[in-house]
Coordinates of N, CA, C and O in Angstrom, one line a residue:
Q87 N 77.5 19.0 -13.5 CA 76.8 19.5 -12.3 C 77.7 19.4 -11.1 O 78.3 18.4 -10.8
V88 N 77.8 20.6 -10.4 CA 78.7 20.6 -9.3 C 78.1 19.7 -8.1 O 76.9 19.8 -7.8
Q89 N 79.0 18.9 -7.5 CA 78.5 18.1 -6.4 C 79.5 18.2 -5.3 O 80.7 18.3 -5.5
L90 N 79.0 18.3 -4.1 CA 79.8 18.2 -2.8 C 79.3 17.0 -2.1 O 78.1 16.8 -1.8
V91 N 80.2 16.0 -1.8 CA 79.8 14.8 -1.2 C 80.6 14.6 0.1 O 81.8 14.4 0.1
E92 N 79.8 14.6 1.2 CA 80.5 14.4 2.5 C 80.6 12.9 2.9 O 79.8 12.1 2.4
S93 N 81.6 12.6 3.7 CA 81.7 11.2 4.2 C 82.5 11.3 5.5 O 83.1 12.3 5.8
G94 N 82.5 10.2 6.2 CA 83.3 10.1 7.4 C 82.6 10.2 8.7 O 83.1 10.1 9.8
G95 N 81.3 10.5 8.6 CA 80.5 10.6 9.9 C 80.3 9.2 10.5 O 80.7 8.2 9.9
G96 N 79.8 9.2 11.7 CA 79.6 8.0 12.4 C 79.2 8.2 13.8 O 79.0 9.3 14.3
S97 N 79.3 7.1 14.6 CA 79.0 7.2 16.1 C 80.3 6.9 16.8 O 81.0 6.0 16.6
V98 N 80.5 7.8 17.8 CA 81.7 7.7 18.6 C 81.4 8.0 20.1 O 80.4 8.6 20.3
Q99 N 82.2 7.6 21.0 CA 82.1 7.9 22.4 C 82.7 9.3 22.6 O 83.6 9.7 21.8
A100 N 82.2 9.9 23.6 CA 82.8 11.2 24.0 C 84.3 11.1 24.2 O 84.8 10.1 24.8
G101 N 85.0 12.1 23.7 CA 86.5 12.1 23.8 C 87.1 11.5 22.5 O 88.3 11.6 22.4
G102 N 86.3 10.9 21.7 CA 86.8 10.3 20.5 C 87.1 11.2 19.4 O 86.9 12.5 19.5
S103 N 87.5 10.7 18.2 CA 87.8 11.5 17.1 C 87.1 11.0 15.8 O 86.9 9.8 15.7
L104 N 86.9 11.9 14.9 CA 86.4 11.5 13.5 C 87.0 12.5 12.5 O 87.3 13.7 12.9
R105 N 87.2 12.1 11.3 CA 87.6 13.0 10.2 C 86.6 12.9 9.1 O 86.3 11.9 8.5
L106 N 86.0 14.1 8.9 CA 85.0 14.2 7.8 C 85.7 14.7 6.5 O 86.7 15.4 6.6
S107 N 85.2 14.2 5.4 CA 85.7 14.6 4.1 C 84.6 15.1 3.3 O 83.4 14.7 3.4
C108 N 85.0 16.0 2.4 CA 84.0 16.6 1.4 C 84.6 16.6 0.1 O 85.5 17.5 -0.2
A109 N 84.2 15.8 -0.8 CA 84.8 15.7 -2.2 C 84.0 16.5 -3.1 O 82.7 16.4 -3.2
R110 N 84.7 17.4 -3.9 CA 84.0 18.2 -4.9 C 84.2 17.7 -6.3 O 85.3 17.2 -6.6
S111 N 83.2 17.8 -7.1 CA 83.3 17.3 -8.5 C 82.3 18.0 -9.4 O 81.5 18.8 -8.9
G112 N 82.4 17.8 -10.7 CA 81.4 18.3 -11.6 C 81.7 19.6 -12.2 O 80.8 20.3 -12.8
Y113 N 83.0 20.1 -12.1 CA 83.3 21.4 -12.6 C 84.8 21.3 -13.0 O 85.6 20.5 -12.6
T114 N 85.1 22.3 -14.0 CA 86.5 22.4 -14.4 C 86.9 23.8 -14.4 O 86.1 24.7 -14.4
F115 N 88.2 24.0 -14.5 CA 88.8 25.4 -14.6 C 88.2 26.1 -15.8 O 88.0 25.5 -16.9
P116 N 87.8 27.4 -15.7 CA 88.2 28.3 -14.6 C 87.2 28.4 -13.5 O 87.3 29.2 -12.6
F117 N 86.1 27.6 -13.5 CA 85.2 27.5 -12.4 C 86.0 27.1 -11.2 O 86.7 26.0 -11.2
S118 N 85.8 27.8 -10.1 CA 86.5 27.4 -8.9 C 85.8 27.9 -7.7 O 85.0 28.9 -7.8
F119 N 86.1 27.4 -6.5 CA 85.5 27.9 -5.3 C 86.6 28.6 -4.5 O 87.8 28.3 -4.5
C120 N 86.2 29.7 -3.9 CA 87.1 30.6 -3.2 C 87.1 30.3 -1.7 O 88.0 30.7 -1.0
S121 N 86.0 29.8 -1.2 CA 85.8 29.6 0.3 C 85.0 28.4 0.5 O 84.0 28.2 -0.2
M122 N 85.5 27.6 1.5 CA 84.8 26.4 1.9 C 84.5 26.4 3.4 O 85.2 27.1 4.1
A123 N 83.5 25.7 3.8 CA 83.2 25.6 5.2 C 82.5 24.4 5.6 O 81.9 23.7 4.7
W124 N 82.5 24.1 6.9 CA 81.6 23.1 7.5 C 80.6 23.8 8.4 O 80.9 24.6 9.2
F125 N 79.4 23.3 8.2 CA 78.3 23.7 9.1 C 77.7 22.5 9.7 O 77.9 21.4 9.3
R126 N 76.9 22.7 10.8 CA 76.2 21.6 11.4 C 74.8 22.0 11.9 O 74.6 23.2 12.1
Q127 N 74.0 21.0 11.9 CA 72.6 21.3 12.4 C 72.1 20.1 13.3 O 72.1 19.0 12.8
A128 N 71.9 20.4 14.5 CA 71.3 19.5 15.4 C 69.8 19.5 15.4 O 69.2 20.5 15.0
P129 N 69.1 18.4 15.7 CA 67.7 18.4 15.7 C 67.0 19.6 16.5 O 67.4 19.8 17.6
G130 N 66.1 20.3 15.9 CA 65.5 21.4 16.5 C 66.3 22.7 16.6 O 65.8 23.6 17.2
K131 N 67.5 22.7 16.0 CA 68.3 23.9 16.1 C 68.6 24.4 14.7 O 68.5 23.7 13.7
E132 N 69.0 25.6 14.7 CA 69.4 26.2 13.4 C 70.8 25.7 13.0 O 71.6 25.3 13.8
R133 N 71.0 25.8 11.7 CA 72.3 25.4 11.1 C 73.3 26.4 11.5 O 73.1 27.6 11.5
E134 N 74.5 26.0 12.0 CA 75.5 26.9 12.5 C 76.9 26.6 11.8 O 77.2 25.4 11.5
G135 N 77.7 27.6 11.7 CA 79.0 27.5 11.1 C 79.9 26.9 12.1 O 79.9 27.2 13.3
V136 N 80.8 26.0 11.6 CA 81.7 25.3 12.5 C 83.1 25.8 12.2 O 83.9 26.2 13.1
A137 N 83.5 25.7 10.9 CA 84.9 26.0 10.5 C 84.9 26.4 9.0 O 84.1 25.8 8.2
G138 N 85.7 27.4 8.7 CA 85.8 27.8 7.3 C 87.2 28.0 6.9 O 88.1 28.2 7.7
I139 N 87.5 27.9 5.6 CA 88.8 28.1 5.0 C 88.7 28.8 3.7 O 87.7 28.5 2.9
D140 N 89.6 29.7 3.3 CA 89.6 30.3 2.0 C 90.7 29.7 1.2 O 91.6 29.0 1.6
S141 N 90.8 30.2 -0.1 CA 91.8 29.7 -1.0 C 93.2 30.1 -0.6 O 94.2 29.5 -1.1
A142 N 93.4 31.1 0.3 CA 94.7 31.4 0.8 C 95.1 30.6 2.0 O 96.2 30.8 2.6
G143 N 94.2 29.8 2.4 CA 94.5 29.0 3.6 C 94.1 29.6 4.9 O 94.4 29.0 6.0
R144 N 93.5 30.7 4.9 CA 93.1 31.4 6.1 C 91.9 30.6 6.7 O 91.0 30.2 5.9
T145 N 91.8 30.5 8.0 CA 90.7 29.7 8.6 C 90.0 30.5 9.6 O 90.5 31.5 10.2
I146 N 88.8 30.1 9.9 CA 87.9 30.7 11.0 C 87.2 29.5 11.6 O 86.8 28.6 11.0
Y147 N 87.1 29.7 13.0 CA 86.4 28.6 13.7 C 85.4 29.2 14.7 O 85.5 30.3 15.2
A148 N 84.3 28.4 14.9 CA 83.3 28.8 15.9 C 84.0 28.6 17.3 O 84.8 27.7 17.5
D149 N 83.6 29.4 18.2 CA 84.2 29.4 19.6 C 84.0 28.0 20.2 O 84.8 27.5 21.0
S150 N 82.9 27.4 19.9 CA 82.5 26.1 20.6 C 83.4 25.0 20.2 O 83.5 24.0 20.9
I151 N 84.1 25.1 19.1 CA 85.0 24.0 18.7 C 86.5 24.3 18.6 O 87.3 23.5 18.2
K152 N 86.8 25.5 18.9 CA 88.2 26.0 18.8 C 89.1 25.1 19.7 O 88.8 24.7 20.8
G153 N 90.2 24.7 19.1 CA 91.2 23.8 19.8 C 90.9 22.3 19.7 O 91.7 21.5 20.1
R154 N 89.7 22.0 19.2 CA 89.3 20.6 19.0 C 89.1 20.2 17.6 O 89.4 19.0 17.3
F155 N 88.7 21.1 16.7 CA 88.5 20.8 15.3 C 89.5 21.5 14.5 O 89.9 22.6 14.8
T156 N 89.9 20.9 13.4 CA 90.8 21.5 12.4 C 90.3 21.3 11.0 O 90.0 20.2 10.6
I157 N 90.2 22.4 10.3 CA 89.7 22.4 8.9 C 90.9 22.4 8.0 O 91.9 23.1 8.3
S158 N 90.9 21.7 6.9 CA 92.0 21.7 6.0 C 91.5 21.4 4.6 O 90.4 20.8 4.4
E159 N 92.3 21.6 3.6 CA 91.9 21.5 2.2 C 93.0 20.9 1.4 O 94.2 21.3 1.6
D160 N 92.7 19.9 0.6 CA 93.7 19.3 -0.3 C 93.2 19.7 -1.7 O 92.3 19.0 -2.3
S161 N 93.8 20.7 -2.3 CA 93.3 21.3 -3.5 C 93.5 20.3 -4.7 O 92.8 20.3 -5.7
A162 N 94.6 19.5 -4.6 CA 94.9 18.6 -5.6 C 93.8 17.5 -5.7 O 93.6 16.9 -6.8
K163 N 93.2 17.2 -4.6 CA 92.2 16.2 -4.6 C 90.8 16.8 -4.6 O 89.8 16.1 -4.5
N164 N 90.7 18.1 -4.6 CA 89.4 18.8 -4.5 C 88.6 18.3 -3.3 O 87.4 18.0 -3.4
T165 N 89.3 18.2 -2.2 CA 88.7 17.6 -1.0 C 88.9 18.5 0.2 O 90.0 18.9 0.5
L166 N 87.9 18.7 1.0 CA 87.9 19.5 2.2 C 87.8 18.5 3.4 O 87.1 17.5 3.3
Y167 N 88.5 18.8 4.5 CA 88.5 17.9 5.6 C 88.1 18.6 6.9 O 88.3 19.9 7.0
L168 N 87.6 17.9 7.8 CA 87.3 18.4 9.2 C 87.8 17.4 10.2 O 87.1 16.3 10.3
Q169 N 88.9 17.6 10.8 CA 89.4 16.7 11.8 C 88.8 17.1 13.1 O 89.0 18.2 13.6
M170 N 88.1 16.2 13.7 CA 87.4 16.5 15.0 C 87.9 15.6 16.1 O 88.0 14.4 16.0
S171 N 88.4 16.2 17.2 CA 88.9 15.5 18.3 C 88.2 16.0 19.6 O 87.5 17.0 19.6
S172 N 88.4 15.2 20.6 CA 87.8 15.5 21.9 C 86.3 15.8 21.8 O 85.8 16.7 22.3
L173 N 85.7 14.9 21.0 CA 84.3 15.1 20.7 C 83.4 15.0 22.0 O 83.7 14.3 22.9
K174 N 82.4 15.9 22.0 CA 81.4 15.9 23.1 C 80.0 15.6 22.6 O 79.7 15.8 21.4
P175 N 79.1 15.2 23.5 CA 77.8 14.9 23.1 C 77.1 16.0 22.4 O 76.3 15.8 21.4
E176 N 77.4 17.2 22.7 CA 76.8 18.4 22.1 C 77.3 18.7 20.7 O 76.8 19.5 20.0
D177 N 78.3 17.9 20.2 CA 78.8 18.0 18.8 C 77.9 17.1 17.9 O 78.0 17.2 16.7
T178 N 77.0 16.4 18.5 CA 76.1 15.5 17.7 C 75.2 16.4 16.8 O 74.5 17.3 17.2
A179 N 75.3 16.1 15.5 CA 74.6 16.9 14.5 C 74.8 16.3 13.1 O 75.6 15.4 12.9
M180 N 74.0 16.8 12.2 CA 74.3 16.5 10.8 C 75.3 17.6 10.3 O 75.1 18.8 10.6
Y181 N 76.4 17.2 9.7 CA 77.5 18.1 9.3 C 77.4 18.2 7.8 O 77.4 17.2 7.1
Y182 N 77.4 19.5 7.4 CA 77.3 19.8 6.0 C 78.6 20.5 5.5 O 79.1 21.4 6.2
C183 N 79.0 20.2 4.3 CA 80.1 20.9 3.6 C 79.4 22.0 2.7 O 78.3 21.7 2.1
A184 N 80.0 23.1 2.6 CA 79.5 24.2 1.8 C 80.6 24.9 1.1 O 81.8 25.0 1.6
A185 N 80.3 25.5 -0.1 CA 81.3 26.2 -0.9 C 80.7 27.5 -1.5 O 79.5 27.6 -1.7
Q186 N 81.5 28.5 -1.7 CA 81.1 29.7 -2.4 C 82.2 30.1 -3.3 O 83.4 29.9 -3.1
R187 N 81.8 30.8 -4.3 CA 82.8 31.3 -5.4 C 83.3 32.7 -5.0 O 84.3 33.1 -5.6
R188 N 82.6 33.4 -4.2 CA 83.1 34.7 -3.8 C 84.3 34.7 -2.9 O 84.4 33.9 -2.0
C189 N 85.3 35.5 -3.3 CA 86.5 35.6 -2.5 C 86.4 36.7 -1.5 O 86.7 37.9 -1.8
S190 N 86.0 36.4 -0.3 CA 85.9 37.4 0.8 C 86.5 36.9 2.1 O 86.1 37.4 3.1
G191 N 87.4 36.0 1.9 CA 88.0 35.4 3.1 C 87.3 34.3 3.7 O 86.2 33.9 3.2
A192 N 87.9 33.7 4.7 CA 87.2 32.5 5.4 C 85.9 33.1 6.0 O 85.9 34.1 6.6
S193 N 84.9 32.3 5.9 CA 83.6 32.8 6.4 C 82.7 31.7 7.0 O 82.9 30.5 6.6
L194 N 81.9 32.1 7.9 CA 80.9 31.1 8.5 C 79.5 31.7 8.3 O 78.6 31.4 9.0
V195 N 79.3 32.6 7.3 CA 78.0 33.2 7.1 C 77.2 32.3 6.2 O 77.6 32.1 5.0
L196 N 76.2 31.7 6.7 CA 75.5 30.7 6.0 C 74.9 31.2 4.7 O 75.0 30.4 3.7
S197 N 74.4 32.4 4.6 CA 73.8 32.9 3.4 C 74.8 33.1 2.3 O 74.4 33.3 1.1
A198 N 76.0 33.1 2.6 CA 77.1 33.4 1.6 C 77.4 32.2 0.7 O 77.9 32.3 -0.3
F199 N 77.0 31.0 1.2 CA 77.3 29.8 0.6 C 76.2 29.3 -0.3 O 75.1 29.1 0.1
G200 N 76.5 29.0 -1.6 CA 75.5 28.6 -2.6 C 75.6 27.2 -2.9 O 74.6 26.7 -3.6
Y201 N 76.6 26.5 -2.5 CA 76.7 25.1 -2.9 C 76.8 24.3 -1.6 O 77.6 24.6 -0.7
W202 N 76.0 23.2 -1.5 CA 75.9 22.4 -0.3 C 76.0 20.9 -0.6 O 75.5 20.5 -1.6
G203 N 76.6 20.2 0.4 CA 76.5 18.7 0.3 C 75.2 18.2 1.0 O 74.4 19.0 1.5
Q204 N 75.0 16.9 1.0 CA 73.8 16.3 1.5 C 73.9 16.1 3.0 O 72.9 15.8 3.7
G205 N 75.1 16.2 3.6 CA 75.3 16.0 5.0 C 75.8 14.6 5.4 O 75.5 13.6 4.7
T206 N 76.5 14.6 6.5 CA 76.9 13.3 7.1 C 76.7 13.4 8.6 O 77.0 14.4 9.2
Q207 N 76.1 12.4 9.2 CA 75.7 12.4 10.6 C 76.8 12.1 11.5 O 77.5 11.1 11.3
V208 N 77.0 12.9 12.5 CA 77.9 12.6 13.6 C 77.1 12.5 14.9 O 76.4 13.4 15.3
T209 N 77.3 11.3 15.6 CA 76.7 11.1 16.9 C 77.7 10.8 17.9 O 78.5 9.9 17.8
V210 N 77.7 11.6 19.0 CA 78.6 11.4 20.1 C 77.9 11.0 21.3 O 77.0 11.7 21.8
S211 N 78.2 9.9 21.9 CA 77.5 9.4 23.1 C 78.4 9.6 24.3 O 79.6 9.6 24.2
S212 N 77.7 9.8 25.4 CA 78.5 10.0 26.7 C 78.8 8.8 27.4 O 78.4 7.7 27.0

C-alpha cells in the first residue's frame, strides 16, 4: 500500500525556518510517481498549492512563498522536501505532501493528485 508520510512540522517564530520531509513507501518499480507537490490548508480556508516538482526537476511555486520556500527531491531516498525560510504567521497551516503518476510537468492543481499524506502542522508566531 502506497504511503506518504510527512514530518518536520512544528512551532517557530516569525523569520524562522523549518524543513518538511515526505517519505514515500509501499511500492516498487515500475510503479512510480511523476510529479510531487506540497499543499497547505489553514483553518477555514481551502487547500492551496505551495510548491511542486516533477521527475525532470522542474519546479513551480505559489507567488506567496516564492523566494522563501524551496522544494527538492531525493529520489534515492524516495523523499520530498520543503525548505521553508523567513516564515510568516500567514504560513501557519497543515502542510500536505501529494503525488501523482501522470507526467504533465510540475503542477499545483489539487485535483490532479491522487496520493496524499496525513499532513504535518506548521505554526508561525509573531
